[in-house]
Short mmCIF file of C-alpha atoms in Angstrom, two decimals:
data_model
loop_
_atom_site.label_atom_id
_atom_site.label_comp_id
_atom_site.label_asym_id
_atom_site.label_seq_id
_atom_site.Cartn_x
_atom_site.Cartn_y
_atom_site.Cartn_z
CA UNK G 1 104.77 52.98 28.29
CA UNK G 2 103.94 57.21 28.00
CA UNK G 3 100.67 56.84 29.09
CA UNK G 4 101.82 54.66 32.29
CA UNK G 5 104.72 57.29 32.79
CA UNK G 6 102.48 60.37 33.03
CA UNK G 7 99.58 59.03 33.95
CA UNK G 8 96.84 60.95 35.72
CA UNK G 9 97.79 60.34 39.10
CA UNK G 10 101.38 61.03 38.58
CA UNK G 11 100.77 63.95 36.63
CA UNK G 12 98.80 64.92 39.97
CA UNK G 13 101.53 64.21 41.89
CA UNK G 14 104.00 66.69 39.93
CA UNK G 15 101.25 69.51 39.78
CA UNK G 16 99.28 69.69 43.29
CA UNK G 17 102.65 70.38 45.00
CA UNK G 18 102.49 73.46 42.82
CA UNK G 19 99.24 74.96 44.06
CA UNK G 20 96.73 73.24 46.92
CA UNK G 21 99.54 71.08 48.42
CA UNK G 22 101.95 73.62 48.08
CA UNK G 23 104.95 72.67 50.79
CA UNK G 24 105.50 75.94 52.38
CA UNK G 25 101.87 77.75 52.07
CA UNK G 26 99.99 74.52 52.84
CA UNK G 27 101.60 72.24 54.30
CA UNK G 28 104.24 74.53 56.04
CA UNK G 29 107.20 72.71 55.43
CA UNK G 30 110.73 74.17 55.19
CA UNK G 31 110.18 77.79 55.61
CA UNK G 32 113.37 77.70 58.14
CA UNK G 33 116.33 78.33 55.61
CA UNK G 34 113.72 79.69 53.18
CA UNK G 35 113.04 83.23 54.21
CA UNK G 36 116.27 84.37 54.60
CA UNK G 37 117.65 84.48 51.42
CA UNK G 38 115.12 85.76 49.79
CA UNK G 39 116.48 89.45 49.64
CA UNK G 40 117.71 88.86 45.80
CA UNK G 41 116.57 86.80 43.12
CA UNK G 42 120.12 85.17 42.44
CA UNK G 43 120.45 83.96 45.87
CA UNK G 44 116.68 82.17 46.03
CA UNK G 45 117.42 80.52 42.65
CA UNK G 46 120.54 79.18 43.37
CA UNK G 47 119.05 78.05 46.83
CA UNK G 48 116.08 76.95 45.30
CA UNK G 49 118.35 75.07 42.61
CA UNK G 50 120.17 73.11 45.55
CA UNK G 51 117.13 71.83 47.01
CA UNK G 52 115.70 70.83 44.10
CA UNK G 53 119.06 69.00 43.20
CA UNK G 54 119.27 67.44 46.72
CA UNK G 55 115.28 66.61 47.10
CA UNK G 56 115.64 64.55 43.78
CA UNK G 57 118.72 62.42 44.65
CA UNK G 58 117.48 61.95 47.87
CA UNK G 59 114.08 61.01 47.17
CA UNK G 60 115.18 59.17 44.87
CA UNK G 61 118.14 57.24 46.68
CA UNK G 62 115.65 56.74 49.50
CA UNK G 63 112.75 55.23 47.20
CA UNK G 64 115.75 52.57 46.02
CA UNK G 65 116.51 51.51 48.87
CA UNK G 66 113.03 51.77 50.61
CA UNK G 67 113.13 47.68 51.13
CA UNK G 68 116.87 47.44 52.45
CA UNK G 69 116.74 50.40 55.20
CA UNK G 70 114.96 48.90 58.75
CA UNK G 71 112.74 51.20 59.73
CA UNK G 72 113.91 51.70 62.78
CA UNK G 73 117.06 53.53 62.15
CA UNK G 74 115.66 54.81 58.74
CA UNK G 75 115.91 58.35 60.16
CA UNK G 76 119.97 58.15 60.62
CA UNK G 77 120.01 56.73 57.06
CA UNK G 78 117.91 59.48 55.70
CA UNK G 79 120.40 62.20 57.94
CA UNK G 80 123.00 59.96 55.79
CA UNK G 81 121.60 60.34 52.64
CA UNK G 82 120.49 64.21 52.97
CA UNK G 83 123.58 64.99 54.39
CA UNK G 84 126.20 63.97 52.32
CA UNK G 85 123.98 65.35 49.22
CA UNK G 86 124.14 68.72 50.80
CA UNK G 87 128.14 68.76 51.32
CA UNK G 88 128.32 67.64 47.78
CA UNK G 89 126.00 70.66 46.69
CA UNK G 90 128.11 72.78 48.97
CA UNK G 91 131.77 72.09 47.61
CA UNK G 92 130.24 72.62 44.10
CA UNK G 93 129.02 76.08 45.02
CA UNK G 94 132.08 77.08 46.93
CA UNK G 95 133.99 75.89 43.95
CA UNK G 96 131.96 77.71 41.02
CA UNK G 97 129.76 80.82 42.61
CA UNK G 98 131.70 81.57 45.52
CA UNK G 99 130.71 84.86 46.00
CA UNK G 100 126.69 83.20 46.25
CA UNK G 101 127.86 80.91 48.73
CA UNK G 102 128.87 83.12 50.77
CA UNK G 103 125.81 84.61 50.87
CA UNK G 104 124.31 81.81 51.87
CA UNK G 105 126.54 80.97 54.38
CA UNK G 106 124.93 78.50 56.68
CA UNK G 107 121.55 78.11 54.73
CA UNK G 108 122.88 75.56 52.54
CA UNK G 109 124.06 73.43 55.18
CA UNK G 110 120.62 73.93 57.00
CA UNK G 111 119.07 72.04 53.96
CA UNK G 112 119.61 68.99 55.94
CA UNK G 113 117.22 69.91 58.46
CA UNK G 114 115.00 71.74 56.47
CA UNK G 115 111.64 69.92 57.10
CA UNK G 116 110.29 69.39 53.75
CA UNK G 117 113.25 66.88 52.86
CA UNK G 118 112.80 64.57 55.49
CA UNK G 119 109.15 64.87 55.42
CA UNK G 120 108.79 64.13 52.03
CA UNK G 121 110.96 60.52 52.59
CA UNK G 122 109.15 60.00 55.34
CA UNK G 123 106.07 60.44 53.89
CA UNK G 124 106.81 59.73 49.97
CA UNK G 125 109.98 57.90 49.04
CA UNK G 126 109.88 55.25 51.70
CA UNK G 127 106.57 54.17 50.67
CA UNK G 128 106.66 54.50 46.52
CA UNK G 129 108.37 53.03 43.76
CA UNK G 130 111.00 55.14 41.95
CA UNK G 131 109.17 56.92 39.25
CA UNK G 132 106.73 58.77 41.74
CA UNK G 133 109.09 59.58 44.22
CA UNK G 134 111.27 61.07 41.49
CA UNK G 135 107.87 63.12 40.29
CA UNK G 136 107.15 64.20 43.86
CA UNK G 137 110.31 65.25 44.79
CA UNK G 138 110.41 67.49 41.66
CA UNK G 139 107.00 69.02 42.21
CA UNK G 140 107.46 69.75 45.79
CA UNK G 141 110.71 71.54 45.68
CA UNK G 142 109.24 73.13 42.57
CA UNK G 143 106.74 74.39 45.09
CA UNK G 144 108.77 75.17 47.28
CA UNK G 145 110.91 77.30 44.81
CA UNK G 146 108.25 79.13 43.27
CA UNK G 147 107.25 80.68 46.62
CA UNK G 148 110.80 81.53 47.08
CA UNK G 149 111.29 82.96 43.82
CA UNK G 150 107.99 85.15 43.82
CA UNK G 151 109.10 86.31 47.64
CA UNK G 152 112.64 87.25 46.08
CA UNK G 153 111.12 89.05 43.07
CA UNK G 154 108.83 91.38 45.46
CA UNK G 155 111.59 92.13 47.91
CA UNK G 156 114.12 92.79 45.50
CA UNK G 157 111.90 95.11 43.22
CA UNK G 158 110.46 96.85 46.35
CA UNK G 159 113.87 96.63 48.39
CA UNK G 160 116.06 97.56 45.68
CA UNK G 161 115.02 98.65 42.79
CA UNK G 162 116.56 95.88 40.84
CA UNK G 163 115.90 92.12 39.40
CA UNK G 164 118.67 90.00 39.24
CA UNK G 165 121.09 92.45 40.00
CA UNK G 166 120.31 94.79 37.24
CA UNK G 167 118.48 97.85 38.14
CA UNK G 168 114.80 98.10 36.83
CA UNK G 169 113.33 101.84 37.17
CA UNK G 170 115.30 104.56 35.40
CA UNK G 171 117.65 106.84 37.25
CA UNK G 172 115.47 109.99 36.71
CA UNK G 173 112.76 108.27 38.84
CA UNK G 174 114.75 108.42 41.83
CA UNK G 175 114.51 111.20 44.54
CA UNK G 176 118.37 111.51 44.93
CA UNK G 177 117.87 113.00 41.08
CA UNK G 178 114.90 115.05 41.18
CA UNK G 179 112.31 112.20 40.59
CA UNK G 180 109.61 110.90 42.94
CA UNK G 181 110.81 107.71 43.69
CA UNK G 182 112.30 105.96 46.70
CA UNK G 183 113.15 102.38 47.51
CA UNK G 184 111.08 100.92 50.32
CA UNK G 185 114.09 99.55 53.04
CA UNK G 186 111.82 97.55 54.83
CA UNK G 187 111.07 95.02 52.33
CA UNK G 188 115.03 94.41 52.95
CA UNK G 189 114.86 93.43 56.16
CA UNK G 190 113.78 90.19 57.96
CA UNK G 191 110.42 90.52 58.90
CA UNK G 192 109.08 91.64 55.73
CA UNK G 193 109.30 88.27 53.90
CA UNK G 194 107.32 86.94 56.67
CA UNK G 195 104.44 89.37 56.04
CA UNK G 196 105.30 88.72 52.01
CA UNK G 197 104.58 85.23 52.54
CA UNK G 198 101.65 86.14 55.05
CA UNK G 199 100.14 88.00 51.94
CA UNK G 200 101.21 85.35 49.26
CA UNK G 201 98.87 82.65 51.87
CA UNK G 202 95.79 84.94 51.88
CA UNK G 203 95.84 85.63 47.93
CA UNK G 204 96.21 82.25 47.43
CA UNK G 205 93.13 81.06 50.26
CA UNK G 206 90.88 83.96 48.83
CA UNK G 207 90.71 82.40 45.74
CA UNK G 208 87.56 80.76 44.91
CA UNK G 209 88.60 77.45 43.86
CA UNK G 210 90.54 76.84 47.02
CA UNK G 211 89.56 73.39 49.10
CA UNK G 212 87.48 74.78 51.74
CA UNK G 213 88.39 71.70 54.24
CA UNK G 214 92.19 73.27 53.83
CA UNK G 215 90.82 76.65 55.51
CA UNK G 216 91.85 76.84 58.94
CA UNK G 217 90.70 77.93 62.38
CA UNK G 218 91.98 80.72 64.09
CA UNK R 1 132.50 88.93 81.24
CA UNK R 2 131.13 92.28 79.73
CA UNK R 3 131.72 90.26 76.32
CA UNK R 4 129.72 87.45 77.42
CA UNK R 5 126.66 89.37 78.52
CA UNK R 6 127.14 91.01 75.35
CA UNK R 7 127.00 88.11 73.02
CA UNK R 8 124.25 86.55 74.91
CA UNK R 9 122.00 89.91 74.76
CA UNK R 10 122.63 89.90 71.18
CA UNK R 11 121.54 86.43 70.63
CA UNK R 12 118.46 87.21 72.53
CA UNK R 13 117.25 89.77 70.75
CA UNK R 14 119.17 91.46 68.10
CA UNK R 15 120.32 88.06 66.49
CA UNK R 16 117.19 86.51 67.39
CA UNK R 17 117.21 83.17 65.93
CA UNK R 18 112.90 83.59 64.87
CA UNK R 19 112.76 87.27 63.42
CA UNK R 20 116.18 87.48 62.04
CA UNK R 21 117.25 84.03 60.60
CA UNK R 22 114.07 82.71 60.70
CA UNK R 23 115.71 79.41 61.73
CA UNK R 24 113.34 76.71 63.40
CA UNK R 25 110.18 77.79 61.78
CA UNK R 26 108.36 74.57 61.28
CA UNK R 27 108.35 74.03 65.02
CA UNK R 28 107.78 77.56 66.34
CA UNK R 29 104.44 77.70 63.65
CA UNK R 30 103.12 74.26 64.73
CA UNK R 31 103.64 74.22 68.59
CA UNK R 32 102.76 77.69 69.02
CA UNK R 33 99.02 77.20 68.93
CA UNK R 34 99.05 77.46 72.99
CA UNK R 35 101.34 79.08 76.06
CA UNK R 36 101.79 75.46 77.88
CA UNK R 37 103.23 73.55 74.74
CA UNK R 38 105.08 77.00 73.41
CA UNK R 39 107.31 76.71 76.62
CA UNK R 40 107.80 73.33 77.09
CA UNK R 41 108.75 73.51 73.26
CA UNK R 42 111.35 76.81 74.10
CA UNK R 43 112.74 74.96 77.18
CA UNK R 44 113.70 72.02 75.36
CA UNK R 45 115.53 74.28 72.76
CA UNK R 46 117.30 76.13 75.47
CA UNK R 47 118.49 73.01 76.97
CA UNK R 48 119.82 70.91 73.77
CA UNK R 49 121.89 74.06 72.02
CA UNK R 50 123.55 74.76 75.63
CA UNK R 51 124.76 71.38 75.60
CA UNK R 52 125.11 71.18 71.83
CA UNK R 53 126.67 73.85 70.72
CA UNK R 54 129.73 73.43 73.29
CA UNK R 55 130.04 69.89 71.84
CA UNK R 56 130.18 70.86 68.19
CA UNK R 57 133.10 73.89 69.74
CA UNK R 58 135.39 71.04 70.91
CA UNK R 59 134.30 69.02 67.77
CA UNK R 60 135.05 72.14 65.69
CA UNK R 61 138.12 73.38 67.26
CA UNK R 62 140.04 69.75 68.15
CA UNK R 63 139.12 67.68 65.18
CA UNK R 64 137.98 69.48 61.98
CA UNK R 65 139.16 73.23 61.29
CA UNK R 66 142.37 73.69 59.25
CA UNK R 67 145.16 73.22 62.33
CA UNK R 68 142.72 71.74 64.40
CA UNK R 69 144.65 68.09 64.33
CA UNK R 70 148.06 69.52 65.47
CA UNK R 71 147.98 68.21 68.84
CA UNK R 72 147.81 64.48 67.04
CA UNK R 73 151.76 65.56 66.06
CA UNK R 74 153.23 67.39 63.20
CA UNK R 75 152.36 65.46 59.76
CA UNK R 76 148.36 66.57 61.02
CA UNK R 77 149.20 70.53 61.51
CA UNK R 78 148.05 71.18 57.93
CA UNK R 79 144.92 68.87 57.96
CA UNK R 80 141.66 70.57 57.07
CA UNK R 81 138.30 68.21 57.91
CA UNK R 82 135.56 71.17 57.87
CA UNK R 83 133.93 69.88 54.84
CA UNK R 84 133.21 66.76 57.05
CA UNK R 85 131.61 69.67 59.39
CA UNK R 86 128.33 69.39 58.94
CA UNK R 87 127.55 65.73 59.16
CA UNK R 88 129.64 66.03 62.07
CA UNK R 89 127.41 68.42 63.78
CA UNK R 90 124.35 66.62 62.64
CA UNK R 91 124.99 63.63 63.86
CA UNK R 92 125.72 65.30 67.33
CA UNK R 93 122.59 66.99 67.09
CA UNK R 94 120.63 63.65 67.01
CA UNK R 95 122.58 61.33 69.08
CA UNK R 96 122.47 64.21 71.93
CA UNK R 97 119.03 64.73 71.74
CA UNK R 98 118.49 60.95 71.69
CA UNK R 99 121.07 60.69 75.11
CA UNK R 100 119.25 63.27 76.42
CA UNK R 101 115.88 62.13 76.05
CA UNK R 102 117.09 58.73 77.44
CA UNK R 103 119.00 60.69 80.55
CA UNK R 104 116.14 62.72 81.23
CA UNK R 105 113.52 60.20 81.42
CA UNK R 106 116.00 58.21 84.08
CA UNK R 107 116.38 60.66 86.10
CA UNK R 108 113.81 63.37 85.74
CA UNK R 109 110.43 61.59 84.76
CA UNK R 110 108.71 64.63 85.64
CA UNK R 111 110.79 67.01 83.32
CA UNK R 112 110.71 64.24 80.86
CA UNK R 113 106.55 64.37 80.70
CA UNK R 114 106.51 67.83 79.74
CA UNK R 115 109.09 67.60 77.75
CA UNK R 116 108.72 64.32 76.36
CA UNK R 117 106.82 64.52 73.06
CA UNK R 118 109.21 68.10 72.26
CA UNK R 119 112.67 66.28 72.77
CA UNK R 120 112.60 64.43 69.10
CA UNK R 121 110.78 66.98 67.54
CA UNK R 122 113.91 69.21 68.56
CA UNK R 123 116.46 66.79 65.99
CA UNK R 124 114.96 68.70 63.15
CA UNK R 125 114.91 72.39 64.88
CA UNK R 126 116.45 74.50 62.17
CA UNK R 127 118.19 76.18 65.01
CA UNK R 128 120.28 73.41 67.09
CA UNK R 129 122.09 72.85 63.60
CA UNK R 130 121.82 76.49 62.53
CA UNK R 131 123.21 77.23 66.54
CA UNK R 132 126.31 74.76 65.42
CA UNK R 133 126.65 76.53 61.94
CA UNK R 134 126.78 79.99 63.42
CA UNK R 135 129.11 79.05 65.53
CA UNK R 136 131.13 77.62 63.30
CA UNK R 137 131.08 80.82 61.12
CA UNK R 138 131.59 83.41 63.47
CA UNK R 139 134.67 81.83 65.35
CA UNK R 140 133.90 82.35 69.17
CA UNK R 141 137.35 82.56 70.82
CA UNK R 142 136.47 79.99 74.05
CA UNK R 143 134.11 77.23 74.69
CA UNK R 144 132.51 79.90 77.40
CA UNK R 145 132.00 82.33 74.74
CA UNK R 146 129.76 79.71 72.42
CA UNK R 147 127.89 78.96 75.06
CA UNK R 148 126.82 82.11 76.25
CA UNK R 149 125.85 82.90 72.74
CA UNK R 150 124.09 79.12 72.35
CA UNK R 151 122.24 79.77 75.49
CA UNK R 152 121.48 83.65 74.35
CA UNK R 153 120.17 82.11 71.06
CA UNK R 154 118.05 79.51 73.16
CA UNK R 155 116.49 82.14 75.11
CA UNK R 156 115.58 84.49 72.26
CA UNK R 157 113.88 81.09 70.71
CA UNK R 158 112.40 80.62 73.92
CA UNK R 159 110.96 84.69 73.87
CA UNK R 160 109.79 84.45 70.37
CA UNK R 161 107.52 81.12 70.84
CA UNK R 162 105.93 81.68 73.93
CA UNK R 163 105.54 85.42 72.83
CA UNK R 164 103.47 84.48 69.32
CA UNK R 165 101.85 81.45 71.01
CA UNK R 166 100.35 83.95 73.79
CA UNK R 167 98.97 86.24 70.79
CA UNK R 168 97.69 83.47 68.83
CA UNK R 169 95.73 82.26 72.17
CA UNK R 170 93.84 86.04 72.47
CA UNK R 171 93.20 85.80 68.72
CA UNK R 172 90.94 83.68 69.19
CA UNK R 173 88.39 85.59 69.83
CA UNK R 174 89.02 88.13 66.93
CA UNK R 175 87.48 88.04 63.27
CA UNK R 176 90.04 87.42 61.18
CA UNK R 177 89.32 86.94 57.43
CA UNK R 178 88.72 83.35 56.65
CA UNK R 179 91.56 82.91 54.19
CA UNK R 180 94.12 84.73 56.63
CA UNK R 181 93.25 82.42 59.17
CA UNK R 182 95.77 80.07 60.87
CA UNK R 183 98.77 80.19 59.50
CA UNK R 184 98.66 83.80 57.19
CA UNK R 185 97.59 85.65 59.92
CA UNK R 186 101.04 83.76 62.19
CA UNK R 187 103.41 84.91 59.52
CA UNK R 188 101.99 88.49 59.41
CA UNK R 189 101.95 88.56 63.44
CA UNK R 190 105.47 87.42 63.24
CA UNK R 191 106.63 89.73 60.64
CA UNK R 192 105.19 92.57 63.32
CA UNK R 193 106.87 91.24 66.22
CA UNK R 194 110.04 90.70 64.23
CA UNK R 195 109.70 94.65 63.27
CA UNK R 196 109.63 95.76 66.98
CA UNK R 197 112.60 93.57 68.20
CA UNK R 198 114.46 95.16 65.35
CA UNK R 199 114.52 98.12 67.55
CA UNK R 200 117.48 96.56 69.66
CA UNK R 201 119.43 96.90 66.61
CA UNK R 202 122.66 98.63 67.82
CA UNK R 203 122.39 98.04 71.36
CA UNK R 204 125.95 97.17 72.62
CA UNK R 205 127.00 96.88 76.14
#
């Protein structure tokens, strides 16, 4: 039963999401709520957190009842599904880290129409048994986190000075006390994560083991 | 009226739903490849948050914020329905933009073949439910009030696209390093034109 459980292919299935199928730097889903919150680490993890949450159940929901939905409302019942997840993940934020969700604000409810979701059922659950839709879903928003994450750590070390809230270089570095050291303010404002992300793309295209077919045209 | 030119200025371009939410990203990277689909795109989002957003203010203001159910009598005066909010607004989003698709093909076929393929592509927008959410937030005191900012918001959508989709046309022509092609070299264009509208930061009228 291991062997059929992690099998090659679904192993694949957990692990390309990860690097050449990655859901926001290849296949550019769900970079709408993304960016935003990327200015601190806490706030991407607990976003990132909530979409992995919601991507399981729903994938996983949707894979269930992948013979029962007619496909031609499917989309409604997928809204359904996605929707009511998210209000569950919302109340439970509101009720333990309120000070995160508010934050947030209306990015957590804008997981509903945050691409990668729905194009993953689409795609994924309504066509796959359980097991692999429950492997996909964790590897894409795993993906998907990662880039948030890595975003977050650069614009809060650059931005800020700090990881996590707690401050990383020492207070004699710091102009303000005679060092040599100021805190770039650009990297905390909006347009900088795009040009992160911009840079996080081309690193990851330069590399050499990269699928040339997945280079693009200008 | 000062106040209504004002919120729709800022929605435009200081709360510019592209370079500082970043809200309806999916669709502004993969329609902006040319002008012609980059404005039928914009138009389309103009057109469903003006009606949307309005919907989701009566929706908001008659039927789900704390108080909101008075006018049903006295025992409703203390209800509070806004964690129903946002499959509320959701499903507004995509029955309106299925009602107008259908309206707009009866009665407009010409609209309707420009803006045909865009109108279901515009269920998922990040920024008719983000429009809603905002809205929702920031407590806009009359219906004429959320529309000037859902119609502001629409046009600064509208701006962004057609502005990155007419860069990404001359581009073309430019050597850009093969691994920054596509969509690196659209973020990092982005992040630039998000830096210059961030000089409208402050402007009040």
């Amino acid at each position: 039963m291991k062997s059929t459980l992690f099998s090659k292919k679904n192993r694949k299935l957990l692990s390309d999401p990860l690097g050449d199928q990655n859901p926001i730097t290849i296949q550019v889903l769900g970079i709408c709520s993304a960016l935003a919150i990327t200015v601190q680490l806490q706030q991407a993890l607990v976003m990132a957190m909530s979409v992995v949450f919601v991507m399981v159940c729903a994938n996983v929901i949707i894979s269930a009842l992948r013979n029962v939905i007619p496909s031609r409302i499917r989309i409604i019942v997928q809204l359904v599904v996605v929707s009511s997840l998210v209000v569950f993940v919302d109340q439970v934020l509101q009720a333990f880290l309120p000070d995160v969700q508010e934050k947030l604000s209306v990015f957590i409810g804008l997981i509903v129409s945050n691409c990668i979701i729905m194009g993953r059922l689409e795609a994924f659950a309504l066509g796959n048994k359980l097991w692999p839709s429950f492997l996909d879903a964790i590897g894409n928003a795993i993906g998907y986190g990662w880039i948030l994450l890595a975003v977050a750590f650069f614009r809060e070390l650059l931005g800020s000075g700090k990881l996590f809230g707690y401050q990383v270089f020492p207070d004699g570095w710091y102009e303000a006390s005679g060092g040599f050291y100021l805190n770039n303010n650009l990297m905390i404002l909006p347009p900088m994560a795009l040009i992160v992300v911009g840079i996080i793309i081309w690193v990851q295209r330069s590399r050499k083991s990269f699928p040339e077919e997945l280079l693009e045209e200008n | 009226m000062e106040e209504l030119v004002n919120i729709f200025i800022k929605g435009v371009f200081i709360e510019n739903m592209i370079f500082a939410y970043f809200l309806g990203m999916c669709s502004y990277l993969a329609v902006s490849k040319t002008v012609e689909t980059g404005v039928g795109l914009g138009a389309a989002v103009i057109f469903v948050l003006g009606i949307t957003v309005p919907i989701n203010y009566l929706l908001e203001n008659y039927l789900l914020k704390e108080g909101a159910l008075s006018w049903l009598g006295e025992r409703f005066a203390t209800m509070d329905l806004s964690f129903l909010s946002l499959i509320m607004f959701i499903a507004v989003v995509a029955s309106m933009v299925q009602l107008v698709e259908m309206l707009v093909e009866k009665f407009s076929p010409q609209l309707y073949s420009s803006l045909g393929i865009f109108l279901p592509l515009i269920a998922v927008n990040c920024s008719i439910l983000g429009g809603a959410l905002f809205m929702q937030e920031r407590q806009y005191s009359t219906i004429v009030e959320a529309t000037s900012f859902a119609l502001g918001s629409g046009v600064g959508w509208f701006l962004a696209i057609v502005g990155i989709a007419a860069i990404r046309e001359k581009i073309r022509y430019s050597n850009v390093p093969a691994p920054l092609r596509g969509l690196g070299i659209t973020f990092i264009i982005t992040g630039l034109m998000g830096i210059g509208f961030m000089c409208f930061m402050g402007i009040n009228i």
